[in-house]
Amino acid sequence: MTKKRVFITGITGQDGSYLAEFLLSQGYEVFGLVRRTSTLNFERIRHIQDQITLISGDMLDQTSLTRALKDIQPDEVYNLAAQSFVQTSWQQPVFTGDVTALGVTRLLDAIMTVNPAIRFYQASSSEMFGKVQEVPQRETTPFYPRSPYGVAKVYGHWITVNYRESYNLHATSGILFNHGSPRRGLEFVERKVAYHAAKIKLGLINEIRIGNLESQRDWGFAGDYVYAMWLMLQQDTPADYVIASGKTHSIERLLDIAFSCVDLNWKNYAVQDERFMRPAEVDLLIGDASKARAELGWQPQVSFEQLIQMMVEADLKLLKAEHRL
Ligand code: NDP
Ligand code: GDP
């Protein structure tokens, strides 16, 4: 039997690396889009690099996307590429819109040109709910984005729905709530807290500078969430799904858990810093994934507490190796 072929944008990112690993384990032939940089940035995929094929291109460059699809002829495409950090989206709103919003149209258009039978996954985000109109948030909750990133993701979501309805594409938008892992970017709060707790424990630094302690997020483990992406594309009929743990935690609670993993009290080390405050905040995210549970049979395997412990332990190991401790 010929192997299924998959094309992943954002393969060098957190989710791309977990998804590539999972699809390899399912027998897929995996292709990933990478943009040209002066230094390589393959840390998250180094361990599988000899099993995947990397294609040069950019979400800003239509030609590269169309050519990639023509060459690969994939069965499935997962669009995970984005300028994905909310804070940066205020400094680079136009760029964020170009990559995170218009990039989706470029890829959908490439699919229309090359083969409309390709199945498409769009990485939508709980940030689209922003100033929440309903608690918990579900597929039918109206969007009210609170950052240029959130606005760009709303565009990406609706253009996916629009192509599905206009051209009958098998196009799905997964509305994923925050998910982390030891591979999460250091700028995101759960990784920042895990990394700083480990650094403080090892005596490498003595404080963590942090922003809003009150906002609340619904966090899960990236490994569980990429499995949900794949399940969505295996359905006969495409639809949109919320993927979430259904539990929410404040930043204070995150600090409590991470620092208790290293037997420290965060209150002795945390300094509030204006630089990490945002012009507009998303106060309370909590998702209702009952549609995914009922239709996909999906539920998370890793709890928030287990996730943070996994991240702190991984950072302790990483830092000990780096500093020869
Ligand atoms: P990351 O920031 O870890 O990865 C983003 C990826 O996009 C990287 O591979 C990056 O490449 C790539 N990328 C950025 N700009 C371009 C471009 N112009 N052309 C090609 N590739 C580009 O994100 P995550 O893995 O955490 O998230 C995956 C997706 O899911 C993103 O779209 C994100 O917005 C969305 N999402 C994530 C959530 C989360 O909690 N993690 C929650 C909800 C949605 P490079 O390595 O070169 O920078
Ligand atoms: P987001 O949900 O995609 O914006 O993920 P982040 O991890 O960047 O932020 C989650 C929440 O943590 C937001 O409400 C931030 O305001 C809050 N937060 C508090 N302190 C920090 C910090 O130092 N860094 C980041 N990234 N977020 C912080």
PDB file of N, CA, C and O in Angstrom, residues 164-198:
ATOM      1  N   ARG A 164     -14.472  25.987   2.694  1.00  0.00           N
ATOM      2  CA  ARG A 164     -15.204  24.718   2.850  1.00  0.00           C
ATOM      3  C   ARG A 164     -16.598  24.848   2.244  1.00  0.00           C
ATOM      4  O   ARG A 164     -17.038  23.991   1.474  1.00  0.00           O
ATOM      5  N   GLU A 165     -17.266  25.943   2.582  1.00  0.00           N
ATOM      6  CA  GLU A 165     -18.651  26.099   2.129  1.00  0.00           C
ATOM      7  C   GLU A 165     -18.740  26.489   0.656  1.00  0.00           C
ATOM      8  O   GLU A 165     -19.667  26.084  -0.036  1.00  0.00           O
ATOM      9  N   SER A 166     -17.761  27.274   0.177  1.00  0.00           N
ATOM     10  CA  SER A 166     -17.833  27.734  -1.213  1.00  0.00           C
ATOM     11  C   SER A 166     -17.387  26.661  -2.194  1.00  0.00           C
ATOM     12  O   SER A 166     -17.948  26.536  -3.277  1.00  0.00           O
ATOM     13  N   TYR A 167     -16.326  25.925  -1.827  1.00  0.00           N
ATOM     14  CA  TYR A 167     -15.712  25.002  -2.795  1.00  0.00           C
ATOM     15  C   TYR A 167     -15.802  23.549  -2.361  1.00  0.00           C
ATOM     16  O   TYR A 167     -15.169  22.683  -2.961  1.00  0.00           O
ATOM     17  N   ASN A 168     -16.506  23.310  -1.246  1.00  0.00           N
ATOM     18  CA  ASN A 168     -16.685  21.939  -0.801  1.00  0.00           C
ATOM     19  C   ASN A 168     -15.367  21.263  -0.411  1.00  0.00           C
ATOM     20  O   ASN A 168     -15.190  20.063  -0.597  1.00  0.00           O
ATOM     21  N   LEU A 169     -14.408  22.050   0.079  1.00  0.00           N
ATOM     22  CA  LEU A 169     -13.132  21.466   0.520  1.00  0.00           C
ATOM     23  C   LEU A 169     -13.334  20.718   1.838  1.00  0.00           C
ATOM     24  O   LEU A 169     -14.186  21.098   2.647  1.00  0.00           O
ATOM     25  N   HIS A 170     -12.519  19.694   2.073  1.00  0.00           N
ATOM     26  CA  HIS A 170     -12.478  19.048   3.392  1.00  0.00           C
ATOM     27  C   HIS A 170     -11.546  19.907   4.251  1.00  0.00           C
ATOM     28  O   HIS A 170     -10.367  19.604   4.425  1.00  0.00           O
ATOM     29  N   ALA A 171     -12.080  21.028   4.730  1.00  0.00           N
ATOM     30  CA  ALA A 171     -11.275  21.997   5.482  1.00  0.00           C
ATOM     31  C   ALA A 171     -11.840  22.119   6.894  1.00  0.00           C
ATOM     32  O   ALA A 171     -13.046  22.310   7.062  1.00  0.00           O
ATOM     33  N   THR A 172     -10.952  22.005   7.865  1.00  0.00           N
ATOM     34  CA  THR A 172     -11.352  21.978   9.272  1.00  0.00           C
ATOM     35  C   THR A 172     -10.590  23.023  10.051  1.00  0.00           C
ATOM     36  O   THR A 172      -9.396  23.230   9.823  1.00  0.00           O
ATOM     37  N   SER A 173     -11.277  23.658  10.986  1.00  0.00           N
ATOM     38  CA  SER A 173     -10.605  24.600  11.866  1.00  0.00           C
ATOM     39  C   SER A 173     -10.680  24.046  13.283  1.00  0.00           C
ATOM     40  O   SER A 173     -11.773  23.869  13.822  1.00  0.00           O
ATOM     41  N   GLY A 174      -9.520  23.769  13.849  1.00  0.00           N
ATOM     42  CA  GLY A 174      -9.455  23.282  15.230  1.00  0.00           C
ATOM     43  C   GLY A 174      -9.237  24.469  16.143  1.00  0.00           C
ATOM     44  O   GLY A 174      -8.223  25.170  16.021  1.00  0.00           O
ATOM     45  N   ILE A 175     -10.193  24.716  17.034  1.00  0.00           N
ATOM     46  CA  ILE A 175     -10.060  25.864  17.944  1.00  0.00           C
ATOM     47  C   ILE A 175      -9.392  25.350  19.213  1.00  0.00           C
ATOM     48  O   ILE A 175     -10.057  24.837  20.131  1.00  0.00           O
ATOM     49  N   LEU A 176      -8.071  25.444  19.238  1.00  0.00           N
ATOM     50  CA  LEU A 176      -7.315  24.845  20.332  1.00  0.00           C
ATOM     51  C   LEU A 176      -7.042  25.867  21.423  1.00  0.00           C
ATOM     52  O   LEU A 176      -6.637  27.006  21.143  1.00  0.00           O
ATOM     53  N   PHE A 177      -7.264  25.450  22.639  1.00  0.00           N
ATOM     54  CA  PHE A 177      -6.908  26.266  23.793  1.00  0.00           C
ATOM     55  C   PHE A 177      -5.413  26.081  24.068  1.00  0.00           C
ATOM     56  O   PHE A 177      -4.769  25.222  23.455  1.00  0.00           O
ATOM     57  N   ASN A 178      -4.869  26.901  24.970  1.00  0.00           N
ATOM     58  CA  ASN A 178      -3.411  26.887  25.188  1.00  0.00           C
ATOM     59  C   ASN A 178      -2.903  25.470  25.462  1.00  0.00           C
ATOM     60  O   ASN A 178      -3.516  24.739  26.232  1.00  0.00           O
ATOM     61  N   HIS A 179      -1.796  25.144  24.829  1.00  0.00           N
ATOM     62  CA  HIS A 179      -1.168  23.853  25.121  1.00  0.00           C
ATOM     63  C   HIS A 179       0.343  24.016  25.104  1.00  0.00           C
ATOM     64  O   HIS A 179       0.900  24.695  24.252  1.00  0.00           O
ATOM     65  N   GLY A 180       0.964  23.397  26.068  1.00  0.00           N
ATOM     66  CA  GLY A 180       2.410  23.523  26.228  1.00  0.00           C
ATOM     67  C   GLY A 180       3.076  22.168  26.270  1.00  0.00           C
ATOM     68  O   GLY A 180       2.442  21.130  26.079  1.00  0.00           O
ATOM     69  N   SER A 181       4.389  22.215  26.521  1.00  0.00           N
ATOM     70  CA  SER A 181       5.207  21.004  26.562  1.00  0.00           C
ATOM     71  C   SER A 181       6.623  21.459  26.865  1.00  0.00           C
ATOM     72  O   SER A 181       6.900  22.663  26.848  1.00  0.00           O
ATOM     73  N   PRO A 182       7.547  20.540  27.069  1.00  0.00           N
ATOM     74  CA  PRO A 182       8.948  20.961  27.223  1.00  0.00           C
ATOM     75  C   PRO A 182       9.484  21.650  25.964  1.00  0.00           C
ATOM     76  O   PRO A 182      10.510  22.317  26.021  1.00  0.00           O
ATOM     77  N   ARG A 183       8.785  21.521  24.837  1.00  0.00           N
ATOM     78  CA  ARG A 183       9.243  22.174  23.595  1.00  0.00           C
ATOM     79  C   ARG A 183       8.565  23.517  23.351  1.00  0.00           C
ATOM     80  O   ARG A 183       8.736  24.120  22.288  1.00  0.00           O
ATOM     81  N   ARG A 184       7.776  23.994  24.262  1.00  0.00           N
ATOM     82  CA  ARG A 184       7.078  25.272  24.116  1.00  0.00           C
ATOM     83  C   ARG A 184       8.103  26.401  24.059  1.00  0.00           C
ATOM     84  O   ARG A 184       9.125  26.364  24.774  1.00  0.00           O
ATOM     85  N   GLY A 185       7.827  27.428  23.252  1.00  0.00           N
ATOM     86  CA  GLY A 185       8.710  28.587  23.179  1.00  0.00           C
ATOM     87  C   GLY A 185       8.877  29.226  24.556  1.00  0.00           C
ATOM     88  O   GLY A 185       7.923  29.281  25.335  1.00  0.00           O
ATOM     89  N   LEU A 186      10.093  29.719  24.829  1.00  0.00           N
ATOM     90  CA  LEU A 186      10.404  30.272  26.160  1.00  0.00           C
ATOM     91  C   LEU A 186       9.615  31.538  26.484  1.00  0.00           C
ATOM     92  O   LEU A 186       9.554  31.955  27.637  1.00  0.00           O
ATOM     93  N   GLU A 187       9.039  32.184  25.457  1.00  0.00           N
ATOM     94  CA  GLU A 187       8.317  33.433  25.690  1.00  0.00           C
ATOM     95  C   GLU A 187       6.918  33.212  26.259  1.00  0.00           C
ATOM     96  O   GLU A 187       6.325  34.106  26.831  1.00  0.00           O
ATOM     97  N   PHE A 188       6.353  32.011  26.086  1.00  0.00           N
ATOM     98  CA  PHE A 188       4.994  31.745  26.578  1.00  0.00           C
ATOM     99  C   PHE A 188       5.036  31.491  28.084  1.00  0.00           C
ATOM    100  O   PHE A 188       5.987  30.887  28.599  1.00  0.00           O
ATOM    101  N   VAL A 189       3.972  31.917  28.767  1.00  0.00           N
ATOM    102  CA  VAL A 189       4.078  32.028  30.220  1.00  0.00           C
ATOM    103  C   VAL A 189       4.330  30.696  30.931  1.00  0.00           C
ATOM    104  O   VAL A 189       5.115  30.656  31.884  1.00  0.00           O
ATOM    105  N   GLU A 190       3.717  29.608  30.477  1.00  0.00           N
ATOM    106  CA  GLU A 190       3.907  28.360  31.237  1.00  0.00           C
ATOM    107  C   GLU A 190       5.336  27.843  31.111  1.00  0.00           C
ATOM    108  O   GLU A 190       5.917  27.326  32.061  1.00  0.00           O
ATOM    109  N   ARG A 191       5.937  28.016  29.917  1.00  0.00           N
ATOM    110  CA  ARG A 191       7.330  27.581  29.753  1.00  0.00           C
ATOM    111  C   ARG A 191       8.263  28.540  30.490  1.00  0.00           C
ATOM    112  O   ARG A 191       9.228  28.122  31.126  1.00  0.00           O
ATOM    113  N   LYS A 192       7.952  29.819  30.412  1.00  0.00           N
ATOM    114  CA  LYS A 192       8.781  30.818  31.102  1.00  0.00           C
ATOM    115  C   LYS A 192       8.834  30.511  32.594  1.00  0.00           C
ATOM    116  O   LYS A 192       9.906  30.514  33.211  1.00  0.00           O
ATOM    117  N   VAL A 193       7.680  30.208  33.171  1.00  0.00           N
ATOM    118  CA  VAL A 193       7.616  29.935  34.610  1.00  0.00           C
ATOM    119  C   VAL A 193       8.361  28.627  34.941  1.00  0.00           C
ATOM    120  O   VAL A 193       9.144  28.566  35.903  1.00  0.00           O
ATOM    121  N   ALA A 194       8.160  27.595  34.129  1.00  0.00           N
ATOM    122  CA  ALA A 194       8.842  26.313  34.378  1.00  0.00           C
ATOM    123  C   ALA A 194      10.358  26.503  34.297  1.00  0.00           C
ATOM    124  O   ALA A 194      11.120  26.036  35.163  1.00  0.00           O
ATOM    125  N   TYR A 195      10.797  27.196  33.267  1.00  0.00           N
ATOM    126  CA  TYR A 195      12.230  27.407  33.028  1.00  0.00           C
ATOM    127  C   TYR A 195      12.855  28.238  34.151  1.00  0.00           C
ATOM    128  O   TYR A 195      13.932  27.918  34.652  1.00  0.00           O
ATOM    129  N   HIS A 196      12.144  29.306  34.563  1.00  0.00           N
ATOM    130  CA  HIS A 196      12.678  30.156  35.627  1.00  0.00           C
ATOM    131  C   HIS A 196      12.699  29.416  36.966  1.00  0.00           C
ATOM    132  O   HIS A 196      13.631  29.595  37.754  1.00  0.00           O
ATOM    133  N   ALA A 197      11.660  28.609  37.240  1.00  0.00           N
ATOM    134  CA  ALA A 197      11.661  27.850  38.502  1.00  0.00           C
ATOM    135  C   ALA A 197      12.886  26.937  38.541  1.00  0.00           C
ATOM    136  O   ALA A 197      13.580  26.840  39.570  1.00  0.00           O
ATOM    137  N   ALA A 198      13.170  26.282  37.412  1.00  0.00           N
ATOM    138  CA  ALA A 198      14.332  25.373  37.351  1.00  0.00           C
ATOM    139  C   ALA A 198      15.630  26.164  37.505  1.00  0.00           C
ATOM    140  O   ALA A 198      16.544  25.761  38.247  1.00  0.00           O
TER     141      ALA A 198
END
